Short mmCIF file of C-alpha atoms in Angstrom, two decimals:
data_model
loop_
_atom_site.label_atom_id
_atom_site.label_comp_id
_atom_site.label_asym_id
_atom_site.label_seq_id
_atom_site.Cartn_x
_atom_site.Cartn_y
_atom_site.Cartn_z
CA MET A 1 -15.99 -28.60 57.34
CA SER A 2 -18.45 -30.73 55.49
CA LEU A 3 -17.38 -33.52 53.21
CA LYS A 4 -18.78 -31.65 50.25
CA ASN A 5 -16.63 -28.60 50.95
CA THR A 6 -13.59 -30.76 51.34
CA ALA A 7 -14.34 -32.39 48.05
CA THR A 8 -14.51 -29.09 46.14
CA ARG A 9 -11.41 -27.81 47.86
CA TRP A 10 -9.26 -30.81 47.16
CA SER A 11 -11.00 -31.94 44.03
CA ALA A 12 -7.84 -32.29 41.95
CA SER A 13 -6.07 -34.42 44.58
CA ILE A 14 -9.16 -36.54 45.26
CA ARG A 15 -9.60 -37.17 41.55
CA ARG A 16 -6.01 -38.35 41.33
CA LEU A 17 -6.58 -40.65 44.36
CA ASP A 18 -9.72 -42.06 42.74
CA GLU A 19 -7.85 -42.63 39.53
CA ALA A 20 -5.04 -44.33 41.44
CA LEU A 21 -7.51 -46.65 43.16
CA GLY A 22 -9.27 -47.43 39.90
CA ARG A 23 -12.61 -45.84 40.87
CA LEU A 24 -12.36 -43.36 38.07
CA ALA A 25 -11.59 -44.22 34.50
CA GLU A 26 -8.28 -42.79 33.35
CA PRO A 27 -8.14 -43.28 29.63
CA ILE A 28 -4.90 -42.64 27.87
CA ILE A 29 -5.33 -40.68 24.68
CA PRO A 30 -2.53 -41.88 22.48
CA LEU A 31 -0.89 -39.76 19.83
CA ILE A 32 -1.20 -41.80 16.69
CA PRO A 33 1.43 -40.89 14.13
CA GLU A 34 -0.02 -40.30 10.72
CA ASP A 35 0.71 -43.11 8.42
CA VAL A 36 3.47 -41.83 6.18
CA PRO A 37 3.34 -43.17 2.62
CA VAL A 38 6.49 -45.22 2.13
CA ALA A 39 7.93 -47.25 -0.71
CA LEU A 40 10.77 -49.73 -0.15
CA ARG A 41 13.06 -51.67 -2.48
CA ARG A 42 15.52 -54.28 -1.28
CA LEU A 43 18.03 -54.96 -3.98
CA LEU A 44 19.31 -58.40 -4.89
CA GLU A 45 22.73 -57.06 -5.68
CA PRO A 46 24.30 -53.87 -4.33
CA ILE A 47 24.29 -51.08 -6.85
CA GLY A 48 26.69 -48.12 -7.17
CA THR A 49 26.18 -46.44 -10.52
CA ALA A 50 24.16 -43.27 -10.93
CA GLU A 51 22.04 -44.85 -13.68
CA ALA A 52 21.09 -47.81 -11.52
CA ILE A 53 20.25 -45.56 -8.56
CA GLU A 54 18.08 -43.40 -10.76
CA GLN A 55 16.27 -46.43 -12.09
CA VAL A 56 15.46 -47.55 -8.55
CA ILE A 57 14.32 -44.02 -7.66
CA ARG A 58 11.96 -44.09 -10.64
CA ASP A 59 10.56 -47.44 -9.50
CA LEU A 60 10.10 -46.15 -5.94
CA LEU A 61 8.41 -43.00 -7.23
CA GLY A 62 6.05 -45.12 -9.30
CA ASP A 63 5.02 -47.06 -6.16
CA LEU A 64 4.79 -43.97 -3.96
CA CYS A 65 2.83 -41.83 -6.42
CA GLY A 66 0.36 -44.70 -6.77
CA GLN A 67 -0.14 -44.69 -2.99
CA LEU A 68 -0.49 -40.90 -2.94
CA GLY A 69 -3.03 -41.01 -5.74
CA GLU A 70 -5.15 -43.57 -3.86
CA ARG A 71 -5.23 -41.33 -0.79
CA GLY A 72 -5.74 -38.08 -2.69
CA LEU A 73 -2.48 -36.61 -1.47
CA GLY A 74 0.42 -34.79 -3.06
CA ALA A 75 3.97 -34.74 -1.74
CA ARG A 76 5.53 -31.57 -0.39
CA THR A 77 8.71 -33.16 0.96
CA LEU A 78 10.21 -36.53 0.14
CA LEU A 79 12.98 -38.30 2.00
CA LEU A 80 15.07 -40.87 0.23
CA GLY A 81 17.03 -43.21 2.49
CA LEU A 82 19.87 -45.27 1.02
CA GLU A 83 21.28 -48.20 3.00
CA ARG A 84 24.85 -49.03 2.15
CA ILE A 85 26.37 -52.43 2.37
CA ASP A 86 28.33 -51.48 5.52
CA GLY A 87 25.10 -50.62 7.35
CA SER A 88 25.49 -46.84 7.13
CA GLU A 89 22.68 -44.77 5.72
CA GLN A 90 22.48 -41.62 3.63
CA LYS A 91 19.39 -39.45 3.49
CA VAL A 92 18.44 -37.24 0.55
CA PRO A 93 15.52 -34.83 1.08
CA ILE A 94 13.72 -32.90 -1.63
CA GLY A 95 10.90 -30.39 -1.36
CA THR A 96 8.34 -28.97 -3.72
CA VAL A 97 6.57 -25.62 -3.58
CA ARG A 98 3.20 -27.14 -4.42
CA ALA A 99 1.82 -30.58 -3.68
CA THR A 100 2.51 -32.95 -6.56
CA ARG A 101 2.45 -36.65 -7.38
CA ASP A 102 3.94 -36.42 -10.85
CA PRO A 103 6.68 -39.13 -10.90
CA ALA A 104 8.51 -37.56 -13.85
CA HIS A 105 8.75 -34.20 -12.11
CA LEU A 106 9.89 -35.73 -8.83
CA ALA A 107 12.43 -37.88 -10.69
CA ARG A 108 13.89 -34.71 -12.23
CA LEU A 109 14.27 -33.21 -8.77
CA PHE A 110 16.14 -36.29 -7.56
CA HIS A 111 18.24 -36.23 -10.70
CA LEU A 112 19.59 -32.83 -9.58
CA ARG A 113 20.75 -34.41 -6.32
CA ILE A 114 22.12 -37.63 -7.70
CA GLU A 115 25.75 -36.51 -7.68
CA ARG A 116 25.54 -35.90 -3.95
CA ILE A 117 24.78 -39.54 -3.32
CA ASP A 118 27.81 -41.46 -2.15
CA PRO A 119 27.20 -45.17 -2.80
CA GLY A 120 30.23 -46.27 -0.77
CA GLY A 121 30.70 -50.01 -1.25
CA GLY A 122 27.25 -50.34 -2.80
CA ILE A 123 23.64 -49.71 -1.91
CA GLU A 124 21.51 -52.66 -0.94
CA ALA A 125 18.20 -51.05 0.01
CA MET A 126 16.38 -47.82 -0.78
CA ARG A 127 13.41 -46.38 0.96
CA LEU A 128 11.31 -43.39 -0.12
CA ALA A 129 8.92 -41.67 2.26
CA ALA A 130 6.59 -38.74 1.68
CA THR A 131 7.34 -36.98 4.98
CA ARG A 132 5.01 -34.08 4.32
CA THR A 133 1.89 -34.28 2.21
CA ASP A 134 -0.96 -31.97 1.31
CA PRO A 135 -4.39 -32.93 -0.01
CA LEU A 136 -4.36 -33.02 -3.77
CA GLY A 137 -7.56 -34.01 -5.52
CA ALA A 138 -7.98 -34.99 -9.09
CA THR A 139 -7.82 -32.05 -11.46
CA ALA A 140 -9.74 -31.62 -14.65
CA LEU A 141 -7.78 -31.38 -17.82
CA ILE A 142 -7.81 -27.81 -18.99
CA GLY A 143 -9.71 -27.56 -22.22
CA THR A 144 -7.87 -25.38 -24.66
CA LEU A 145 -10.77 -25.37 -27.10
CA ALA A 146 -12.39 -22.31 -25.59
CA GLY A 147 -9.08 -20.47 -25.64
CA ASP A 148 -8.33 -20.82 -21.96
CA ASP A 149 -5.78 -18.25 -20.94
CA ALA A 150 -4.95 -19.82 -17.62
CA ARG A 151 -1.60 -18.72 -16.26
CA ALA A 152 1.28 -21.07 -16.85
CA ASP A 153 2.03 -23.18 -13.80
CA LEU A 154 5.46 -22.15 -12.61
CA SER A 155 5.67 -24.60 -9.73
CA MET A 156 7.70 -27.19 -11.64
CA LEU A 157 10.16 -24.57 -12.87
CA VAL A 158 10.46 -23.18 -9.36
CA ASP A 159 11.16 -26.65 -7.96
CA GLN A 160 13.90 -27.27 -10.48
CA LEU A 161 15.52 -23.87 -10.01
CA ALA A 162 15.35 -24.32 -6.24
CA GLY A 163 16.99 -27.72 -6.68
CA ARG A 164 19.89 -26.10 -8.49
CA ALA A 165 20.29 -22.77 -6.69
CA GLY A 166 18.81 -23.47 -3.27
CA SER A 167 15.35 -22.43 -2.19
CA GLU A 168 16.63 -19.24 -0.49
CA ALA A 169 17.86 -17.89 -3.82
CA LEU A 170 14.38 -17.83 -5.34
CA PHE A 171 11.93 -15.06 -4.60
CA THR A 172 9.48 -12.77 -6.24
CA VAL A 173 9.10 -9.09 -5.46
CA GLY A 174 6.22 -8.14 -3.22
CA ALA A 175 4.78 -4.77 -2.35
CA VAL A 176 4.94 -3.03 1.02
CA GLU A 177 2.62 -0.14 1.70
CA SER A 178 5.21 2.56 2.03
CA ASP A 179 5.76 5.75 0.07
CA VAL A 180 9.52 5.57 0.52
CA PRO A 181 10.75 3.68 -2.56
CA GLU A 182 13.50 1.82 -0.71
CA ARG A 183 10.91 0.38 1.66
CA ALA A 184 8.16 -0.25 -0.86
CA THR A 185 9.27 -3.75 -1.82
CA CYS A 186 9.98 -7.00 -0.02
CA ARG A 187 10.91 -10.54 -0.95
CA ALA A 188 7.99 -12.90 -1.25
CA ALA A 189 7.72 -16.63 -1.85
CA PRO A 190 8.31 -17.55 -5.52
CA LEU A 191 4.71 -18.53 -6.26
CA ASP A 192 3.04 -15.60 -4.49
CA THR A 193 1.13 -13.16 -6.60
CA PRO A 194 1.74 -9.93 -4.71
CA ASP A 195 -0.86 -7.18 -4.81
CA GLY A 196 -1.07 -3.73 -3.34
CA TRP A 197 1.15 -2.11 -5.94
CA GLN A 198 1.03 1.59 -6.49
CA ALA A 199 -1.23 2.64 -9.32
CA TRP A 200 1.35 5.02 -10.70
CA LYS A 201 4.52 4.41 -12.61
CA ARG A 202 7.68 3.36 -10.87
CA PRO A 203 11.03 2.84 -12.57
CA VAL A 204 11.85 -0.68 -13.69
CA ARG A 205 15.24 -0.33 -12.13
CA LEU A 206 15.85 1.31 -8.80
CA LEU A 207 19.45 2.10 -7.95
CA ARG A 208 20.69 0.46 -4.79
CA GLN A 209 21.98 3.79 -3.57
CA PRO A 210 20.75 7.12 -4.94
CA GLU A 211 23.62 8.68 -6.87
CA PRO A 212 24.33 12.40 -6.53
CA LEU A 213 23.86 14.59 -9.60
CA THR A 214 26.08 17.55 -10.40
CA ASN A 215 25.60 20.75 -12.38
CA VAL A 216 21.84 20.66 -11.91
CA VAL A 217 19.91 23.59 -13.35
CA ALA A 218 16.37 23.75 -12.00
CA LEU A 219 13.79 26.31 -10.97
CA LEU A 220 12.51 26.23 -7.41
CA PRO A 221 10.31 25.05 -5.91
CA ASP A 222 8.35 22.76 -8.19
CA HIS A 223 10.07 22.42 -11.54
CA PRO A 224 12.01 19.46 -12.91
CA PRO A 225 15.66 20.15 -13.74
CA ARG A 226 16.55 21.59 -17.14
CA ARG A 227 19.88 19.81 -17.27
CA PHE A 228 21.99 17.66 -15.01
CA ALA A 229 25.18 15.61 -15.06
CA TRP A 230 25.18 11.99 -13.95
CA ARG A 231 28.19 9.66 -14.03
CA GLY A 232 30.12 12.25 -16.03
CA THR A 233 27.50 12.67 -18.76
CA VAL A 234 25.46 15.84 -19.18
CA HIS A 235 21.78 15.30 -19.92
CA ALA A 236 19.51 18.05 -21.24
CA VAL A 237 15.95 17.49 -20.10
CA VAL A 238 13.20 17.89 -22.70
CA ALA A 239 10.21 16.82 -20.62
CA GLY A 240 9.46 16.26 -16.97
CA ASP A 241 6.64 15.34 -14.63
CA GLY A 242 6.45 16.07 -10.97
CA PRO A 243 6.95 16.68 -8.24
CA GLU A 244 5.81 13.64 -6.36
CA ARG A 245 6.35 14.59 -2.77
CA ILE A 246 7.45 11.87 -0.41
CA HIS A 247 7.71 12.64 3.27
CA GLY A 248 10.08 10.83 5.56
CA GLU A 249 8.57 8.18 7.78
CA TRP A 250 9.02 10.10 10.98
CA TRP A 251 8.11 7.23 13.26
CA ARG A 252 11.11 5.23 12.09
CA ARG A 253 14.10 7.53 12.49
CA ASP A 254 14.72 10.97 13.96
CA GLY A 255 16.47 12.04 10.78
CA GLU A 256 13.34 11.55 8.73
CA VAL A 257 11.02 13.71 10.78
CA TRP A 258 11.21 16.73 8.50
CA ALA A 259 12.81 15.08 5.48
CA VAL A 260 11.08 15.54 2.15
CA ARG A 261 11.97 14.20 -1.26
CA ASP A 262 10.46 15.66 -4.40
CA TYR A 263 10.58 13.09 -7.18
CA PHE A 264 10.55 13.99 -10.87
CA ARG A 265 10.24 11.81 -13.94
CA VAL A 266 12.31 13.37 -16.68
CA GLU A 267 13.21 12.55 -20.27
CA ASP A 268 16.47 13.67 -21.83
CA GLU A 269 17.04 14.57 -25.48
CA ALA A 270 18.11 10.99 -26.29
CA GLY A 271 14.76 9.69 -25.04
CA ALA A 272 16.06 8.06 -21.87
CA ARG A 273 13.80 8.46 -18.86
CA PHE A 274 15.09 8.91 -15.35
CA TRP A 275 13.66 9.14 -11.88
CA LEU A 276 15.34 11.98 -9.98
CA PHE A 277 14.71 13.48 -6.63
CA ARG A 278 15.61 16.62 -4.81
CA ARG A 279 16.07 16.60 -1.08
CA GLY A 280 13.88 19.28 0.41
CA ASP A 281 10.64 20.91 -0.70
CA GLY A 282 12.39 24.01 -2.00
CA VAL A 283 10.80 26.27 0.60
CA ASP A 284 11.73 25.08 4.06
CA GLN A 285 15.42 24.55 4.85
CA ALA A 286 14.66 21.86 7.43
CA THR A 287 13.24 19.51 4.82
CA GLY A 288 16.49 19.04 2.93
CA ASP A 289 19.55 20.70 1.43
CA LEU A 290 18.20 20.88 -2.17
CA SER A 291 20.80 18.43 -3.47
CA TRP A 292 19.74 16.27 -6.44
CA TYR A 293 20.00 12.50 -6.81
CA MET A 294 19.39 9.87 -9.46
CA HIS A 295 17.27 7.08 -8.06
CA GLY A 296 15.97 4.99 -10.92
CA LEU A 297 15.76 4.30 -14.62
CA PHE A 298 12.67 3.73 -16.68
CA GLY A 299 12.82 1.23 -19.50
CA MET B 1 -5.37 45.25 -3.47
CA ASP B 2 -1.82 44.84 -2.22
CA PRO B 3 0.08 43.20 -5.11
CA SER B 4 2.64 41.62 -2.79
CA LYS B 5 -0.08 39.51 -1.12
CA PRO B 6 -1.33 36.39 -2.85
CA ILE B 7 -4.77 36.84 -4.35
CA TYR B 8 -5.39 33.13 -3.93
CA VAL B 9 -8.04 32.19 -1.40
CA GLU B 10 -7.92 28.68 -0.01
CA LEU B 11 -11.44 27.24 -0.09
CA GLN B 12 -10.75 23.65 0.95
CA VAL B 13 -9.65 23.89 4.56
CA THR B 14 -10.56 21.24 7.11
CA SER B 15 -10.09 22.12 10.77
CA HIS B 16 -9.98 19.76 13.71
CA PHE B 17 -13.74 20.12 14.00
CA SER B 18 -13.79 17.46 11.31
CA PHE B 19 -13.21 14.87 13.98
CA LEU B 20 -10.18 12.63 13.33
CA ARG B 21 -9.64 14.25 9.91
CA GLY B 22 -8.16 17.69 10.38
CA ALA B 23 -5.28 18.28 12.75
CA SER B 24 -5.26 22.03 13.36
CA SER B 25 -7.62 24.35 15.19
CA PRO B 26 -9.23 27.30 13.39
CA ASP B 27 -7.03 29.60 15.52
CA GLU B 28 -3.89 27.94 14.20
CA LEU B 29 -5.14 27.92 10.63
CA PHE B 30 -6.08 31.59 10.67
CA ALA B 31 -2.82 32.57 12.36
CA ALA B 32 -0.87 30.71 9.67
CA ALA B 33 -3.03 32.25 6.94
CA SER B 34 -2.43 35.71 8.36
CA VAL B 35 1.35 35.21 8.44
CA LEU B 36 1.30 33.94 4.86
CA GLY B 37 -0.69 36.96 3.68
CA TYR B 38 -4.02 35.35 2.90
CA GLN B 39 -6.92 37.78 2.80
CA ALA B 40 -9.64 35.17 3.27
CA LEU B 41 -9.92 31.51 4.21
CA GLY B 42 -12.80 29.16 3.42
CA VAL B 43 -13.37 26.71 6.27
CA ALA B 44 -15.41 23.67 5.28
CA ASP B 45 -15.54 20.91 7.85
CA LEU B 46 -16.67 17.44 7.00
CA GLY B 47 -20.45 17.20 7.29
CA SER B 48 -20.49 19.94 9.88
CA VAL B 49 -20.34 23.67 10.47
CA ALA B 50 -19.09 23.23 14.02
CA GLY B 51 -15.85 25.10 13.42
CA VAL B 52 -17.57 28.32 12.46
CA VAL B 53 -17.68 29.84 15.93
CA ARG B 54 -13.97 29.40 16.60
CA ALA B 55 -13.21 30.49 13.05
CA TRP B 56 -15.30 33.63 13.58
CA GLU B 57 -13.25 34.44 16.68
CA ALA B 58 -10.06 33.75 14.76
CA GLN B 59 -11.23 36.07 12.00
CA LYS B 60 -11.68 38.86 14.54
CA ALA B 61 -8.24 38.22 16.00
CA THR B 62 -6.32 37.98 12.73
CA GLY B 63 -8.28 40.06 10.25
CA VAL B 64 -8.35 37.22 7.74
CA ARG B 65 -11.89 37.03 6.39
CA LEU B 66 -13.81 33.83 7.12
CA ILE B 67 -15.80 32.16 4.38
CA ALA B 68 -18.00 29.67 6.18
CA GLY B 69 -19.17 26.51 4.51
CA SER B 70 -19.21 22.76 4.82
CA ARG B 71 -17.83 19.74 3.06
CA LEU B 72 -20.16 16.89 2.18
CA VAL B 73 -19.41 13.32 1.25
CA LEU B 74 -22.53 11.96 -0.40
CA ASP B 75 -23.57 8.32 -0.09
CA ASP B 76 -22.29 7.63 -3.61
CA GLY B 77 -18.82 8.88 -2.64
CA ARG B 78 -19.01 12.29 -4.28
CA ASN B 79 -17.15 15.02 -2.42
CA LEU B 80 -18.43 18.59 -2.47
CA LEU B 81 -17.67 21.90 -0.82
CA LEU B 82 -20.77 23.97 -0.14
CA TYR B 83 -20.66 27.70 0.48
CA PRO B 84 -23.90 29.57 1.19
CA THR B 85 -24.20 32.97 -0.44
CA ASP B 86 -26.85 34.40 1.87
CA ARG B 87 -28.61 33.73 5.14
CA PRO B 88 -31.53 31.66 3.80
CA ALA B 89 -28.97 29.50 2.02
CA TRP B 90 -27.08 29.05 5.30
CA SER B 91 -30.33 27.87 6.89
CA ARG B 92 -30.87 25.43 4.05
CA LEU B 93 -27.32 24.12 4.46
CA SER B 94 -27.68 23.59 8.19
CA ARG B 95 -31.08 21.94 7.71
CA LEU B 96 -29.52 19.65 5.10
CA LEU B 97 -26.78 18.65 7.56
CA THR B 98 -29.38 18.03 10.28
CA LEU B 99 -31.27 15.76 7.92
CA GLY B 100 -28.11 13.83 7.04
CA LYS B 101 -27.09 13.43 10.66
CA SER B 102 -30.53 12.37 11.87
CA ARG B 103 -30.55 9.73 9.18
CA ALA B 104 -27.07 8.32 9.81
CA GLY B 105 -26.94 8.55 13.61
CA LYS B 106 -23.95 9.49 15.70
CA GLY B 107 -20.91 10.63 13.81
CA GLY B 108 -22.35 9.96 10.38
CA CYS B 109 -24.01 11.99 7.67
CA SER B 110 -26.05 10.22 5.04
CA LEU B 111 -27.20 12.33 2.10
CA GLY B 112 -27.90 11.69 -1.56
CA TRP B 113 -27.81 14.00 -4.52
CA SER B 114 -31.61 14.48 -4.40
CA ASP B 115 -31.37 15.86 -0.84
CA LEU B 116 -28.67 18.24 -1.95
CA ALA B 117 -30.62 19.33 -5.02
CA ALA B 118 -33.60 20.20 -2.83
CA SER B 119 -31.46 22.66 -0.85
CA ALA B 120 -29.39 23.92 -3.75
CA GLU B 121 -30.79 27.43 -3.92
CA GLY B 122 -28.25 30.07 -2.97
CA LEU B 123 -25.47 27.51 -2.38
CA ILE B 124 -22.18 27.51 -4.24
CA ALA B 125 -21.07 23.94 -4.82
CA ILE B 126 -17.50 22.95 -5.63
CA LEU B 127 -17.12 19.37 -6.78
CA LEU B 128 -13.89 17.68 -5.61
CA PRO B 129 -13.27 15.09 -8.31
CA ASP B 130 -10.84 12.24 -7.78
CA LEU B 131 -9.73 11.08 -11.21
CA PRO B 132 -11.01 12.15 -14.61
CA GLY B 133 -13.38 9.67 -16.19
CA GLU B 134 -16.97 8.78 -16.85
CA ALA B 135 -18.08 9.06 -13.25
CA THR B 136 -16.63 12.55 -13.02
CA ALA B 137 -18.31 13.51 -16.30
CA ARG B 138 -21.68 12.38 -14.93
CA SER B 139 -21.12 14.28 -11.68
CA LEU B 140 -20.17 17.42 -13.58
CA ALA B 141 -23.28 17.23 -15.77
CA GLU B 142 -25.46 16.77 -12.72
CA LEU B 143 -23.69 19.63 -10.97
CA ARG B 144 -24.32 21.95 -13.94
CA GLU B 145 -27.95 20.89 -14.07
CA THR B 146 -28.59 21.48 -10.37
CA PHE B 147 -26.38 24.42 -9.54
CA GLY B 148 -25.98 26.12 -12.90
CA GLU B 149 -23.53 29.00 -12.68
CA ARG B 150 -22.98 28.29 -8.99
CA GLY B 151 -21.41 24.88 -9.62
CA TYR B 152 -17.63 24.67 -9.80
CA CYS B 153 -15.08 21.95 -10.31
CA SER B 154 -12.06 21.93 -8.03
CA LEU B 155 -8.60 21.47 -9.43
CA ALA B 156 -6.19 20.55 -6.65
CA PHE B 157 -2.55 19.54 -6.76
CA ARG B 158 -1.78 16.22 -5.18
CA ARG B 159 1.95 15.99 -5.81
CA ARG B 160 1.58 12.58 -7.33
CA PRO B 161 2.83 11.26 -10.67
CA ASP B 162 0.92 12.54 -13.72
CA ASP B 163 -0.69 15.28 -11.67
CA ALA B 164 -0.42 17.74 -14.54
CA MET B 165 -2.21 15.35 -16.90
CA ARG B 166 -4.91 14.64 -14.31
CA LEU B 167 -5.57 18.34 -13.84
CA HIS B 168 -5.56 18.96 -17.58
CA GLU B 169 -8.10 16.21 -18.21
CA LEU B 170 -10.30 17.40 -15.37
CA ALA B 171 -10.17 20.95 -16.72
CA VAL B 172 -11.16 19.72 -20.18
CA GLN B 173 -14.03 17.69 -18.72
CA ALA B 174 -15.22 20.63 -16.66
CA GLN B 175 -15.14 22.86 -19.70
CA ALA B 176 -17.10 20.32 -21.72
CA ALA B 177 -19.76 20.25 -19.00
CA ARG B 178 -19.75 24.09 -18.91
CA VAL B 179 -18.60 24.02 -15.27
CA ARG B 180 -16.04 26.58 -14.22
CA ALA B 181 -12.88 25.39 -12.52
CA VAL B 182 -11.53 26.68 -9.22
CA ALA B 183 -8.17 25.98 -7.59
CA THR B 184 -8.25 24.48 -4.11
CA GLY B 185 -5.60 22.88 -1.96
CA ASP B 186 -7.02 20.33 0.52
CA VAL B 187 -5.51 21.92 3.61
CA LEU B 188 -5.68 19.64 6.64
CA TYR B 189 -3.11 21.30 8.87
CA HIS B 190 -1.66 24.73 9.35
CA ALA B 191 2.07 24.06 9.19
CA SER B 192 4.32 21.17 8.30
CA GLU B 193 4.95 20.53 12.02
CA ALA B 194 1.35 19.38 12.31
CA ARG B 195 1.85 16.62 9.74
CA LEU B 196 2.99 14.32 12.55
CA LEU B 197 -0.21 15.00 14.44
CA GLN B 198 -2.13 14.46 11.21
CA ASP B 199 -0.66 10.96 10.87
CA VAL B 200 -1.51 10.16 14.47
CA VAL B 201 -5.07 11.41 14.02
CA THR B 202 -5.46 9.30 10.89
CA ALA B 203 -4.11 6.27 12.74
CA ILE B 204 -6.67 6.78 15.49
CA ARG B 205 -9.42 7.03 12.89
CA GLU B 206 -8.27 3.85 11.19
CA LYS B 207 -7.74 2.13 14.57
CA CYS B 208 -4.20 1.01 13.88
CA THR B 209 -0.62 2.05 14.59
CA VAL B 210 1.08 4.75 12.54
CA ASP B 211 3.39 2.10 11.16
CA MET B 212 0.47 0.02 9.91
CA LEU B 213 -1.26 2.93 8.21
CA GLY B 214 0.48 2.35 4.90
CA HIS B 215 -1.47 3.86 2.08
CA ARG B 216 -4.27 5.02 4.35
CA ARG B 217 -2.19 8.02 5.35
CA GLU B 218 -3.53 11.37 4.22
CA ARG B 219 -1.14 11.46 1.31
CA HIS B 220 -2.67 14.33 -0.62
CA ALA B 221 -2.94 16.63 2.36
CA LEU B 222 -1.20 19.96 2.29
CA SER B 223 -0.49 22.67 4.80
CA CYS B 224 -1.25 26.35 4.33
CA ALA B 225 2.38 27.05 3.47
CA ASP B 226 2.32 24.38 0.75
CA THR B 227 -0.51 26.04 -1.12
CA VAL B 228 1.16 29.43 -0.97
CA SER B 229 4.31 27.98 -2.50
CA TYR B 230 2.13 26.64 -5.30
CA VAL B 231 0.51 29.96 -5.95
CA LYS B 232 3.95 31.51 -6.14
CA SER B 233 5.17 28.86 -8.52
CA ILE B 234 2.16 29.31 -10.80
CA ALA B 235 2.26 33.10 -10.75
#
């Protein structure tokens, strides 16, 4: 076996030997932590009142937002560390849905958390770090002269509501491409602008569970009911549109393979509009038992 | 004519010769039509007349008369059913399809209105409008100009909200353009059992899973039995 062959065969081991003997350079590529913007205040006298803590937070925010502005960054999460006199530390995190370096807005977010701060014997140092930042350039002031109809920025409202209710409690309704009404919506992040909505009308309120109707008078197969009773009240229908046929999503459940719902939009004599459906297409028994349900209310 | 049998003739039937569009073979379609009491069935495959031979055999087996034609999607998105009335017109139709296919290459068919107008003689054209509006009005005017009395506007149920209003507006527009209306049903499969296959075929065409199809499913498609139930409900 020639030396060359040996070299290719054992190349990895030989390279390690060379590196060990210093014949080959073995640079270490260090992981450099990104420099986190930090503001620090050491206090001359320990503080314990909410007002004093808030004042220090405002000072820290002033320092930090200055730093962020210089670097063209906006904060997404901030971590406030409070050192108590006994050496223990409390940490208070806040988050924002959109990068910001507005001290007043951030101060409001901390204000919502202030009662959770336990000063103990007194706080002698406070430290504020922007643990997660996003690029945030300078923005032009929106000129209202030309009648700008830019959408109101909801991010500050969302931050404050999330501060009160928890970020899981906030969502907006997004669309899912499904014909089955129960599956047509999902929860999306509060600031998303969902698209992909159906072009046609859907009720403003969908009942959690379709409610059975009684005493339904309707012609088969394709006519809306003439009258029906729902929650003990009899409604006489004066106008109706339909059917909108929705097939079961057969790839999800065995029970939906043949299932059909025929939806009707109807108006009763009082002017109220309802979204009803009949199980079954009115022709084939396998598609449903022809029972009627209330599924939604139009405004 | 037997009064118990529906006098409706379905003119918008797509067989599985419309590759990855239709789900049922001409045999299945004609068998279903025969059971449901149809006297004739118009088979119009997408940019093709390939289904005619099998449909001819099915006609002989079932006794349901075949009306042979083709469905065209023009480059501007207009959808038309074309039915030749005589043999020279059939030749013109097949030459038109050859032209479209030679232009677009494999699997495609690229034709404009001017190509269609050049072969219009002896062809019955049924416009399949989507929604009423200006574009439809223009198409209807052009249809009247080119095909005259042989141009029709299709009115098809979709089982979607405001269907009745859509059909009413289309009928009004057609009347204004002096185009006669004809009822069609967009039949893609022969029986509701084939709807599953239809979804799978659509998924293959769209190159995704059935679950991911979403609104790309053939949501307006009907089976033969569906259209018969409509005819009964109208009658």
